[in-house]
XYZ file of C-alpha atoms in Angstrom:
695
model
C -39.120 -56.033 -2.030
C -39.906 -52.311 -2.109
C -42.004 -50.406 0.364
C -43.360 -47.164 -1.060
C -43.985 -44.262 1.326
C -46.451 -41.685 0.011
C -46.567 -37.986 1.006
C -49.445 -38.605 3.454
C -47.365 -41.232 5.280
C -49.188 -44.245 3.842
C -46.922 -47.208 3.035
C -47.523 -49.571 0.127
C -45.668 -52.906 -0.035
C -44.935 -54.803 -3.226
C -43.531 -58.286 -3.860
C -41.286 -57.258 -6.733
C -39.800 -54.142 -8.364
C -42.531 -51.850 -9.609
C -42.820 -48.877 -11.936
C -44.082 -45.441 -10.975
C -47.104 -46.034 -13.223
C -47.902 -49.279 -11.378
C -47.707 -47.481 -8.013
C -50.304 -45.017 -9.310
C -52.469 -47.875 -10.671
C -52.393 -49.640 -7.310
C -54.012 -46.544 -5.768
C -56.683 -46.081 -8.431
C -57.328 -46.030 -12.191
C -58.037 -42.293 -12.329
C -54.711 -41.530 -10.669
C -52.943 -43.932 -13.019
C -54.417 -42.105 -16.008
C -53.435 -38.700 -14.604
C -49.855 -39.519 -13.559
C -47.058 -37.945 -15.608
C -44.116 -39.000 -13.437
C -42.989 -38.878 -9.813
C -40.465 -37.633 -7.326
C -38.681 -40.817 -6.181
C -36.488 -40.124 -3.148
C -36.540 -36.479 -4.271
C -35.491 -37.174 -7.880
C -37.902 -36.440 -10.728
C -38.485 -39.667 -12.722
C -40.564 -40.995 -15.616
C -43.814 -42.837 -15.036
C -42.028 -45.854 -16.518
C -39.114 -45.716 -14.059
C -38.617 -48.892 -12.016
C -38.407 -48.772 -8.221
C -36.536 -51.768 -6.801
C -35.772 -50.532 -3.259
C -37.724 -48.845 -0.469
C -38.475 -45.272 -1.517
C -40.527 -42.168 -0.878
C -42.726 -41.414 -3.875
C -44.658 -38.262 -4.718
C -46.731 -38.737 -7.859
C -46.840 -35.862 -10.351
C -50.096 -35.156 -12.209
C -50.815 -32.510 -14.827
C -53.044 -30.633 -12.376
C -53.581 -30.935 -8.632
C -56.946 -31.015 -6.878
C -57.139 -27.218 -7.035
C -56.539 -27.286 -10.792
C -52.986 -25.945 -10.587
C -49.975 -27.428 -12.367
C -46.871 -27.985 -10.273
C -43.396 -26.985 -11.392
C -42.604 -30.697 -11.815
C -45.625 -31.261 -14.062
C -44.709 -28.294 -16.250
C -41.079 -29.419 -16.393
C -42.113 -32.832 -17.716
C -44.538 -31.315 -20.221
C -42.049 -28.740 -21.500
C -39.105 -31.119 -21.695
C -41.249 -33.488 -23.719
C -42.548 -30.684 -25.941
C -38.956 -29.664 -26.722
C -38.428 -33.172 -28.137
C -41.627 -32.959 -30.171
C -40.570 -29.584 -31.600
C -37.141 -30.992 -32.493
C -38.754 -33.941 -34.267
C -41.132 -31.641 -36.164
C -38.289 -29.374 -37.292
C -36.185 -32.305 -38.484
C -39.163 -33.674 -40.408
C -39.669 -30.369 -42.160
C -35.986 -29.428 -42.537
C -33.923 -32.655 -42.869
C -30.517 -30.916 -42.766
C -31.006 -29.559 -39.256
C -28.824 -31.054 -36.481
C -29.927 -31.081 -32.837
C -27.673 -29.617 -30.171
C -29.471 -29.146 -26.831
C -33.082 -28.577 -25.731
C -33.899 -27.879 -22.066
C -36.999 -26.562 -20.269
C -36.691 -22.985 -19.002
C -38.967 -20.609 -17.090
C -42.387 -20.576 -18.791
C -41.277 -22.779 -21.665
C -38.375 -24.465 -23.426
C -35.944 -24.003 -26.284
C -33.891 -26.105 -28.639
C -30.509 -25.050 -30.036
C -30.125 -26.212 -33.622
C -27.381 -26.264 -36.253
C -29.271 -25.052 -39.309
C -27.915 -25.209 -42.886
C -27.063 -21.629 -43.924
C -28.808 -22.052 -47.264
C -32.170 -22.562 -45.491
C -32.320 -20.575 -42.246
C -35.329 -20.876 -39.966
C -37.585 -17.842 -39.584
C -40.766 -16.821 -37.769
C -42.651 -17.572 -40.980
C -41.922 -21.262 -40.385
C -43.673 -21.366 -36.993
C -47.110 -22.268 -38.363
C -45.765 -25.274 -40.266
C -43.732 -26.385 -37.238
C -46.792 -26.130 -34.975
C -48.900 -28.157 -37.413
C -46.263 -30.892 -37.488
C -46.017 -30.840 -33.685
C -49.803 -31.136 -33.417
C -49.701 -34.242 -35.630
C -47.001 -35.843 -33.443
C -48.998 -35.089 -30.288
C -52.211 -36.418 -31.844
C -50.413 -39.693 -32.671
C -49.915 -40.145 -28.893
C -46.711 -42.152 -29.298
C -45.004 -43.272 -26.083
C -41.744 -41.769 -24.872
C -39.572 -44.869 -24.604
C -36.294 -44.758 -22.712
C -33.383 -47.061 -23.437
C -29.762 -47.080 -22.327
C -26.433 -48.169 -23.805
C -23.033 -48.587 -22.140
C -20.883 -45.503 -22.627
C -18.617 -46.968 -25.315
C -21.511 -48.467 -27.289
C -23.414 -45.210 -27.042
C -20.473 -43.198 -28.395
C -20.171 -45.679 -31.286
C -23.842 -45.172 -32.108
C -23.445 -41.386 -32.054
C -20.296 -41.554 -34.210
C -22.267 -43.517 -36.816
C -24.987 -40.841 -36.758
C -22.328 -38.174 -37.284
C -23.506 -35.384 -34.944
C -20.523 -33.738 -33.274
C -22.920 -31.915 -30.965
C -24.474 -35.077 -29.540
C -21.042 -36.701 -29.282
C -19.890 -33.710 -27.257
C -22.965 -33.957 -24.991
C -22.272 -37.664 -24.454
C -18.568 -37.172 -23.734
C -19.434 -34.513 -21.162
C -21.913 -36.876 -19.483
C -19.311 -39.654 -19.318
C -16.665 -37.230 -17.996
C -19.198 -36.298 -15.313
C -19.387 -39.911 -14.128
C -22.163 -41.480 -16.228
C -21.541 -45.170 -16.983
C -24.344 -45.342 -19.523
C -25.988 -43.048 -22.069
C -29.755 -42.799 -22.392
C -32.049 -42.077 -25.341
C -35.735 -41.308 -25.595
C -37.623 -42.536 -28.636
C -41.114 -41.347 -29.516
C -42.448 -44.806 -30.286
C -40.414 -48.001 -30.496
C -36.616 -47.536 -30.475
C -35.163 -47.705 -33.948
C -38.464 -47.039 -35.698
C -38.705 -43.262 -35.549
C -37.414 -40.114 -33.863
C -35.113 -40.464 -30.874
C -32.817 -38.128 -29.007
C -29.915 -38.490 -26.608
C -31.407 -37.312 -23.309
C -31.284 -37.940 -19.569
C -35.035 -37.342 -19.255
C -37.479 -37.470 -17.665
C -40.519 -37.151 -19.944
C -44.280 -37.585 -19.855
C -45.569 -41.089 -20.717
C -46.575 -40.224 -24.308
C -46.738 -37.309 -26.732
C -50.494 -37.009 -26.236
C -49.953 -35.937 -22.613
C -48.239 -32.676 -23.560
C -51.309 -30.425 -23.484
C -51.209 -26.997 -25.169
C -48.159 -25.438 -26.796
C -46.942 -22.604 -29.008
C -43.698 -21.814 -30.837
C -42.789 -18.367 -29.581
C -39.625 -16.889 -31.032
C -36.273 -17.449 -32.671
C -32.827 -16.131 -31.723
C -29.151 -16.586 -32.440
C -26.960 -18.550 -30.033
C -23.528 -20.147 -29.927
C -22.230 -23.600 -29.135
C -21.242 -23.636 -25.446
C -22.211 -19.946 -25.361
C -18.886 -19.068 -27.033
C -19.180 -16.401 -29.736
C -16.008 -17.779 -31.335
C -17.638 -21.209 -31.767
C -20.415 -22.496 -34.048
C -23.362 -20.195 -34.696
C -26.642 -21.856 -33.764
C -30.345 -21.090 -34.065
C -32.375 -21.153 -30.848
C -36.108 -21.757 -31.195
C -38.203 -20.956 -28.120
C -41.569 -22.440 -27.295
C -43.987 -22.685 -24.407
C -46.142 -25.575 -23.205
C -48.842 -25.912 -20.572
C -51.198 -28.524 -19.191
C -54.149 -27.208 -21.205
C -55.278 -24.431 -23.535
C -56.703 -22.373 -20.677
C -53.259 -22.136 -19.080
C -51.636 -21.361 -22.427
C -54.154 -18.612 -23.199
C -53.632 -17.079 -19.753
C -49.870 -17.088 -20.323
C -50.211 -15.441 -23.736
C -52.506 -12.774 -22.276
C -49.927 -12.124 -19.574
C -47.216 -11.701 -22.203
C -49.340 -9.167 -24.082
C -49.999 -7.266 -20.869
C -46.298 -7.404 -20.040
C -45.490 -5.797 -23.404
C -47.793 -2.901 -22.539
C -46.047 -2.563 -19.174
C -42.461 -2.938 -20.444
C -40.419 -0.652 -18.202
C -37.937 0.025 -20.999
C -40.714 1.510 -23.148
C -42.563 3.299 -20.338
C -39.322 4.544 -18.808
C -38.447 6.313 -22.038
C -42.000 7.573 -22.591
C -42.295 8.965 -19.053
C -38.664 10.192 -18.888
C -37.856 8.060 -15.851
C -34.396 6.786 -16.777
C -31.830 6.927 -19.553
C -29.490 4.218 -20.806
C -26.773 5.752 -22.931
C -24.183 3.743 -24.867
C -21.633 6.512 -24.480
C -22.020 6.312 -20.684
C -21.879 2.510 -20.822
C -24.254 -0.467 -20.971
C -25.991 -1.217 -17.691
C -25.213 2.196 -16.169
C -28.383 4.158 -15.430
C -28.905 7.911 -15.712
C -31.754 9.327 -13.618
C -33.384 12.379 -15.313
C -35.618 14.687 -13.228
C -38.770 12.528 -13.268
C -36.840 9.379 -12.368
C -34.885 11.271 -9.733
C -38.176 12.309 -8.093
C -39.311 8.699 -8.013
C -36.054 7.554 -6.476
C -35.952 10.437 -3.978
C -39.493 9.664 -2.765
C -38.562 6.031 -2.214
C -35.429 7.098 -0.340
C -37.379 9.492 1.873
C -40.007 6.836 2.494
C -37.512 4.288 3.771
C -35.345 6.891 5.521
C -38.305 7.857 7.717
C -38.780 4.218 8.710
C -35.059 3.798 9.410
C -35.151 6.758 11.784
C -38.020 5.133 13.683
C -36.003 1.911 14.046
C -32.832 3.629 15.268
C -30.617 3.349 12.188
C -27.678 5.706 11.673
C -26.887 7.030 8.177
C -23.344 6.574 6.843
C -21.507 7.278 3.585
C -18.695 5.245 2.055
C -16.503 5.582 -1.066
C -17.161 3.803 -4.356
C -13.832 1.961 -4.307
C -11.722 0.164 -1.750
C -8.321 -1.504 -1.477
C -8.057 -5.059 -2.720
C -6.951 -6.138 0.752
C -10.341 -5.045 2.085
C -12.089 -7.483 -0.255
C -9.456 -10.184 0.237
C -10.252 -10.070 3.932
C -14.015 -10.130 3.360
C -13.697 -12.952 0.834
C -15.400 -11.096 -2.003
C -12.048 -11.237 -3.791
C -11.686 -13.988 -4.998
C -14.998 -15.721 -4.012
C -17.013 -13.127 -5.922
C -14.427 -12.437 -8.609
C -16.481 -13.370 -11.681
C -19.034 -10.677 -10.786
C -16.510 -7.893 -10.215
C -14.921 -5.307 -12.436
C -11.182 -5.851 -12.993
C -8.968 -4.434 -10.231
C -7.277 -1.078 -10.668
C -3.549 -1.689 -10.230
C -1.380 0.998 -8.600
C 0.554 2.970 -11.231
C 3.998 2.202 -9.843
C 3.257 -1.523 -9.581
C 1.787 -1.627 -13.082
C 4.923 0.103 -14.421
C 7.166 -2.355 -12.608
C 5.248 -5.328 -14.018
C 5.521 -3.893 -17.513
C 9.267 -3.301 -17.116
C 9.910 -6.910 -16.093
C 7.672 -8.204 -18.891
C 5.192 -9.987 -16.631
C 2.456 -11.889 -18.467
C -1.270 -11.544 -17.835
C -1.210 -14.943 -16.120
C 1.580 -13.776 -13.809
C -0.380 -10.611 -13.007
C -3.446 -12.695 -12.148
C -1.369 -14.965 -9.887
C 0.136 -12.008 -8.048
C -3.281 -10.412 -7.605
C -4.575 -13.593 -6.001
C -1.545 -14.011 -3.766
C -1.618 -10.393 -2.616
C 1.788 -9.576 -4.098
C 0.157 -6.887 -6.235
C -1.945 -4.181 -4.615
C -4.685 -2.098 -6.106
C -8.262 -0.914 -5.764
C -11.639 -2.338 -6.704
C -14.979 -0.781 -7.590
C -16.938 -1.978 -4.600
C -19.180 -4.984 -5.311
C -20.674 -4.803 -1.796
C -21.120 -2.156 0.888
C -20.654 -4.507 3.823
C -16.830 -4.401 4.127
C -16.940 -0.595 4.349
C -19.617 -0.686 7.043
C -17.569 -3.262 8.921
C -14.635 -0.875 9.021
C -16.899 1.888 10.369
C -17.997 -0.479 13.156
C -14.365 -1.378 13.839
C -13.272 2.274 13.980
C -14.100 2.556 17.682
C -14.339 0.300 20.695
C -17.841 -1.050 21.343
C -19.568 -2.117 24.532
C -22.498 -4.499 24.856
C -24.491 -1.406 25.860
C -23.815 0.106 22.396
C -25.351 -2.830 20.571
C -27.163 -3.148 18.306
C -25.347 -0.767 15.957
C -27.451 -0.222 12.827
C -25.622 1.428 9.925
C -27.582 2.366 6.785
C -26.493 3.744 3.430
C -27.908 4.263 -0.017
C -24.691 2.797 -1.352
C -23.798 2.362 -5.009
C -22.071 -0.889 -5.977
C -20.770 -2.290 -9.245
C -21.133 -5.781 -10.677
C -19.843 -7.086 -13.984
C -22.740 -8.558 -15.960
C -22.352 -10.162 -19.371
C -23.664 -7.940 -22.157
C -26.369 -10.447 -23.088
C -27.686 -10.479 -19.508
C -28.176 -6.712 -19.146
C -31.876 -5.853 -19.211
C -33.099 -2.279 -18.834
C -33.266 -1.374 -15.151
C -33.704 -4.892 -13.767
C -30.222 -6.192 -14.677
C -27.532 -3.505 -14.603
C -23.836 -3.040 -13.849
C -24.050 -0.161 -11.391
C -26.849 0.135 -8.846
C -27.691 1.696 -5.513
C -28.912 -0.459 -2.646
C -30.974 0.618 0.346
C -28.314 -1.200 2.288
C -27.864 -1.608 6.038
C -25.764 -3.733 8.345
C -26.697 -4.463 11.912
C -24.114 -5.516 14.489
C -25.719 -7.132 17.517
C -25.264 -9.573 20.358
C -26.290 -13.133 19.630
C -29.248 -12.835 22.010
C -30.439 -9.802 19.994
C -30.289 -11.454 16.562
C -33.848 -12.807 16.516
C -35.356 -9.445 17.530
C -33.253 -7.586 14.951
C -34.398 -10.036 12.308
C -38.024 -9.335 13.225
C -37.368 -5.595 12.905
C -35.978 -6.123 9.398
C -38.983 -8.241 8.452
C -41.358 -5.589 9.786
C -39.670 -3.011 7.550
C -39.993 -5.245 4.477
C -43.667 -5.897 5.171
C -44.358 -2.180 5.623
C -42.705 -1.339 2.290
C -44.552 -4.030 0.353
C -47.903 -3.213 1.970
C -47.559 0.516 1.291
C -46.717 -0.107 -2.359
C -49.540 -2.593 -2.845
C -47.117 -5.499 -3.305
C -48.370 -7.664 -0.472
C -48.541 -10.820 -2.622
C -45.142 -12.357 -2.005
C -43.559 -15.620 -0.997
C -40.556 -16.245 1.204
C -37.473 -18.273 0.315
C -34.824 -19.254 2.862
C -31.446 -19.819 1.191
C -29.306 -22.331 3.083
C -25.798 -23.647 2.542
C -25.065 -26.874 0.738
C -22.841 -28.795 3.194
C -21.184 -30.621 0.272
C -20.043 -27.410 -1.434
C -16.710 -25.671 -0.896
C -18.313 -22.299 -1.710
C -19.109 -21.442 1.907
C -16.760 -20.030 4.539
C -16.873 -20.551 8.294
C -17.618 -23.411 10.663
C -20.813 -25.518 10.576
C -21.823 -24.510 14.102
C -22.037 -20.828 13.132
C -24.025 -21.731 10.027
C -26.453 -23.751 12.113
C -27.088 -20.801 14.417
C -27.476 -18.364 11.511
C -29.868 -20.688 9.666
C -31.947 -21.078 12.837
C -32.387 -17.278 13.004
C -33.510 -17.224 9.343
C -35.970 -20.082 9.831
C -37.432 -18.479 12.955
C -37.743 -15.137 11.168
C -39.420 -16.659 8.115
C -41.850 -18.571 10.334
C -42.779 -15.349 12.179
C -44.275 -13.930 8.957
C -47.178 -16.355 9.273
C -47.043 -17.632 5.700
C -45.481 -20.721 4.100
C -41.833 -20.502 3.131
C -39.477 -22.732 1.194
C -35.947 -23.776 2.085
C -33.420 -23.979 -0.744
C -30.017 -25.530 0.040
C -27.200 -24.055 -2.008
C -28.803 -20.581 -2.280
C -27.022 -18.963 0.689
C -24.407 -16.239 0.258
C -20.865 -17.528 0.743
C -20.797 -16.015 4.237
C -24.313 -16.699 5.532
C -27.905 -17.869 4.959
C -30.578 -15.460 3.789
C -34.276 -14.744 3.439
C -35.365 -13.624 -0.031
C -38.726 -12.070 -0.879
C -40.295 -13.109 -4.173
C -43.013 -10.600 -5.053
C -45.871 -11.361 -7.465
C -46.943 -8.326 -9.474
C -50.457 -7.466 -10.657
C -50.226 -9.685 -13.752
C -48.807 -12.673 -11.882
C -45.090 -12.412 -12.618
C -42.605 -13.024 -9.821
C -39.640 -10.807 -8.957
C -36.918 -11.413 -6.381
C -36.618 -8.113 -4.480
C -35.626 -7.623 -0.833
C -33.177 -9.813 1.055
C -31.995 -10.304 4.665
C -28.826 -12.253 5.542
C -27.485 -13.491 8.870
C -23.713 -13.590 9.082
C -21.381 -15.067 11.695
C -18.418 -15.212 9.308
C -17.501 -11.674 8.272
C -17.239 -10.542 11.923
C -14.810 -13.435 12.361
C -12.819 -12.618 9.222
C -12.463 -8.971 10.318
C -11.930 -9.840 14.001
C -14.832 -7.660 15.148
C -15.789 -7.539 18.787
C -17.356 -5.755 21.720
C -16.797 -5.718 25.477
C -19.519 -7.752 27.167
C -21.127 -7.374 30.587
C -18.490 -9.832 31.839
C -15.766 -7.406 30.701
C -14.628 -9.986 28.126
C -14.211 -9.698 24.358
C -17.171 -11.094 22.371
C -17.917 -11.499 18.677
C -21.022 -9.701 17.302
C -23.503 -11.208 14.868
C -23.975 -9.262 11.638
C -27.253 -8.905 9.719
C -27.264 -7.623 6.137
C -30.566 -6.275 4.833
C -31.836 -4.434 1.748
C -35.665 -4.311 1.538
C -35.721 -2.723 -1.920
C -32.638 -4.599 -3.004
C -31.481 -2.136 -5.670
C -33.265 1.085 -6.551
C -32.738 0.457 -10.255
C -34.290 -2.995 -10.197
C -37.010 -1.989 -7.758
C -38.038 1.006 -9.868
C -38.021 -1.153 -13.005
C -40.380 -3.583 -11.274
C -42.549 -0.720 -9.958
C -42.890 0.760 -13.444
C -44.255 -2.547 -14.726
C -46.320 -3.292 -11.617
C -48.107 0.081 -11.862
C -47.808 0.314 -15.665
C -46.320 3.754 -15.045
C -49.423 4.912 -13.123
C -47.751 5.433 -9.758
C -49.634 6.220 -6.550
C -50.074 9.948 -6.117
C -47.433 10.251 -3.396
C -44.871 8.628 -5.694
C -45.865 10.119 -9.057
C -43.278 12.506 -10.553
C -46.123 14.808 -11.605
C -49.081 14.702 -9.240
C -51.420 17.338 -10.692
C -51.802 19.056 -14.027
C -53.786 22.296 -14.223
C -55.591 22.876 -17.528
C -57.213 26.245 -18.276
C -60.075 25.899 -20.743
C -58.950 29.010 -22.626
C -56.729 32.055 -22.381
C -59.427 33.699 -20.273
C -58.554 31.499 -17.282
C -54.795 31.203 -17.806
C -54.183 33.636 -14.951
C -56.451 31.635 -12.614
C -54.641 28.447 -13.665
C -51.351 30.096 -12.674
C -52.798 30.974 -9.240
C -53.973 27.359 -8.761
C -50.459 26.197 -9.646
C -48.980 28.581 -7.064
C -51.260 27.148 -4.369
C -50.236 23.611 -5.317
C -46.545 24.521 -5.273
C -46.927 26.224 -1.901
C -48.176 22.972 -0.335
C -45.303 21.016 -1.923
C -47.292 19.246 -4.634
C -45.557 18.440 -7.906
C -47.702 20.168 -10.520
C -47.617 21.816 -13.909
C -49.996 24.020 -15.885
C -50.843 23.291 -19.508
C -51.435 26.792 -20.848
C -51.024 25.768 -24.476
C -53.528 26.712 -27.158
C -54.678 23.079 -27.486
C -58.312 22.172 -26.977
C -59.147 20.797 -23.547
C -59.645 17.277 -24.956
C -56.058 17.298 -26.244
C -54.786 18.559 -22.885
C -56.624 15.778 -21.042
C -55.258 13.190 -23.465
C -51.681 14.442 -22.986
C -52.025 14.313 -19.189
C -53.455 10.797 -19.379
C -50.520 9.644 -21.517
C -48.181 11.139 -18.912
C -49.998 9.087 -16.194
C -50.754 12.209 -14.113
C -53.018 11.200 -11.178
C -55.166 14.367 -11.088
C -56.174 16.892 -13.733
C -57.776 20.176 -12.729
C -59.820 21.799 -15.470
C -60.428 25.493 -14.741
C -62.905 27.732 -16.567
C -64.568 31.085 -15.907
C -67.104 29.568 -13.502
C -64.312 27.912 -11.519
C -62.443 31.194 -11.289
C -65.544 32.976 -10.098
C -66.348 30.341 -7.455
C -62.698 29.494 -6.534
C -63.293 25.867 -7.533
C -61.586 23.300 -9.747
C -63.220 20.668 -11.968
C -61.508 17.383 -11.121
C -60.578 14.578 -13.462
C -58.705 11.490 -12.263
C -56.378 9.106 -14.036
C -58.215 6.098 -15.417
C -61.664 7.698 -15.147
C -62.878 9.174 -18.428
C -65.580 11.493 -17.179
C -65.274 14.824 -15.398
C -65.944 14.120 -11.715
C -67.304 17.582 -10.954
C -66.237 20.833 -9.356
C -65.120 21.188 -5.726
C -63.613 24.129 -3.812
C -59.905 24.543 -4.517
C -59.144 24.612 -0.783
C -60.966 21.315 -0.311
C -59.002 19.675 -3.121
C -55.704 20.946 -1.737
C -56.498 19.657 1.750
C -57.491 16.199 0.503
C -54.482 15.993 -1.808
C -52.156 16.840 1.065
C -53.758 14.080 3.150
C -53.445 11.571 0.301
C -49.750 12.331 -0.061
C -49.134 12.319 3.699
C -50.857 8.953 4.208
C -49.379 7.507 0.999
C -52.794 6.654 -0.360
C -54.530 5.449 2.803
C -56.846 8.473 2.314
C -57.551 9.726 -1.215
C -59.150 12.680 -2.956
C -61.452 10.276 -4.758
C -62.485 8.463 -1.617
C -63.215 11.704 0.205
C -64.993 13.725 -2.510
C -66.070 11.202 -5.152
C -66.629 7.853 -3.414
C -68.762 6.521 -6.247
C -66.100 7.111 -8.888
C -64.112 3.946 -8.118
C -60.533 3.350 -7.105
C -57.638 5.133 -8.753
C -56.620 3.275 -11.898
């Protein structure tokens, strides 16, 4: 009979098979009432699931002791809410057929086949929500039942939904012997849906929800197949969580980098240039250049050497590295040599034959580089290395190209061409841990300087059962040990995620939480024993023998495009003074002080500050408003008294009132210090400490 091991190590013994709900009840009635489901031997299960063998069990409740909802709790709530929404829609619109309805980040969706004569629209959301509320108020149980595969297909054939039949056939082809349904209530008496589960115990456990949006989709994601309607929703443990999420969405709209980027002239996306290919106009170029200079100074301190590599490389380079074909789906098509392309055309070779010859190496060509690492490897291999030369640290702001589906391109954060703050370190095995710590120190410095110190760490490991990974297990074990040791050295909890490693090595990813609570995957560090092997890299050791170096890949920003997109939203376009494209705007009150304003601008330019003068005929209030909309950190209002006293009247971004007049020389000195220290010392802190922090 089963023994149940709980997360705290306690063991409960039972005389017969027991459900998850009964395990919770054996601990206490309050826990039984709160339990939504459980992790049983690592698998998420219903509260009604039966446990017949010894198992580890981690009960899932809507909220933990700290009031937070786990990812498992939200998964159960959202999966269940998707069913409730589907039932509500079918009640209101009987001709609708269900296709597929999974949970996703922050919510769920359901793909539906909707009769063309009555399409769904946003105007239907209120009625759908009312019907969902009635289903939840009824608090009907989610009841699971199973049928053998053949009997299940017969049932679906009688119901006549080709979409559910397809789902079932795919499940059976994947090895399922049975098909499962979930009914809200007793089977056969109401709504039910083909589903693997799991779900919460009853509809009344769903909490707070909202129907969010509607979009077009396609069956199996194929534009040539059936057109579907996708209805998105969100669900949370309670109204407080839902309201917080909705507030975050509203704030995110105000911070949308696509809107602010256009408003502040930071980047341009032009259809004639191509989707996902970013143009950097002057203001965006300043932002990028400052970030480059910032990290370049740190690289110099750590002994990196700058290199440059071309934007393309021979296919054989990427065949050797493994990027072609392992990474083929994310690459642009190869560029075939003219003479070979002509020969293929003359002999009438098919596209399939061309693809086969590309894979076999019979056809040569070039590829827009998807990664910088093979090029850096060839720089390392260009001369003989001694153990005394190691580590060799090669850095490049290298542009790479990835093929993204059109529907996945998103402003600056998902693009097809991007520049990485890339570096590759070649070191002895006994140096790997120290080099990893140096990379981590650089990442921490970047995040701390930019006010992005709220991050979590994810260690991506290989999945031993997958054929995706190259190399021998022993090398992977050593590389993963370096990643674990490095992650532990940061002094904060980290997660391990099997299956998330690159094909050549494990990695540490940094997931940064911005000021409104959203998470972004930014910097990454990878430890690699395999590419040095594939390229036969080496160095002469102290024993005068040939040894294989360890390779570390690292990119703290990741990609400038994505990083800048995240920064725009994190700061809502109000960048720290050192980073702001325009740092100061001078505003003469009238034509009488235009000449003095020009002299102030000259002084600012002489110290290297990025400044402009607004010498328009607009009233000063309009000038201040324009500068505020441009997110300029400091505004200097100059009038006759300022000219006479050689002062400037200071206004700061985010502070409505005039802070007062100070000597121009004093402002210039404090501004220079603020820029030099990247905000550790500020004009406000030095001259106007009571005015509050820069907004």
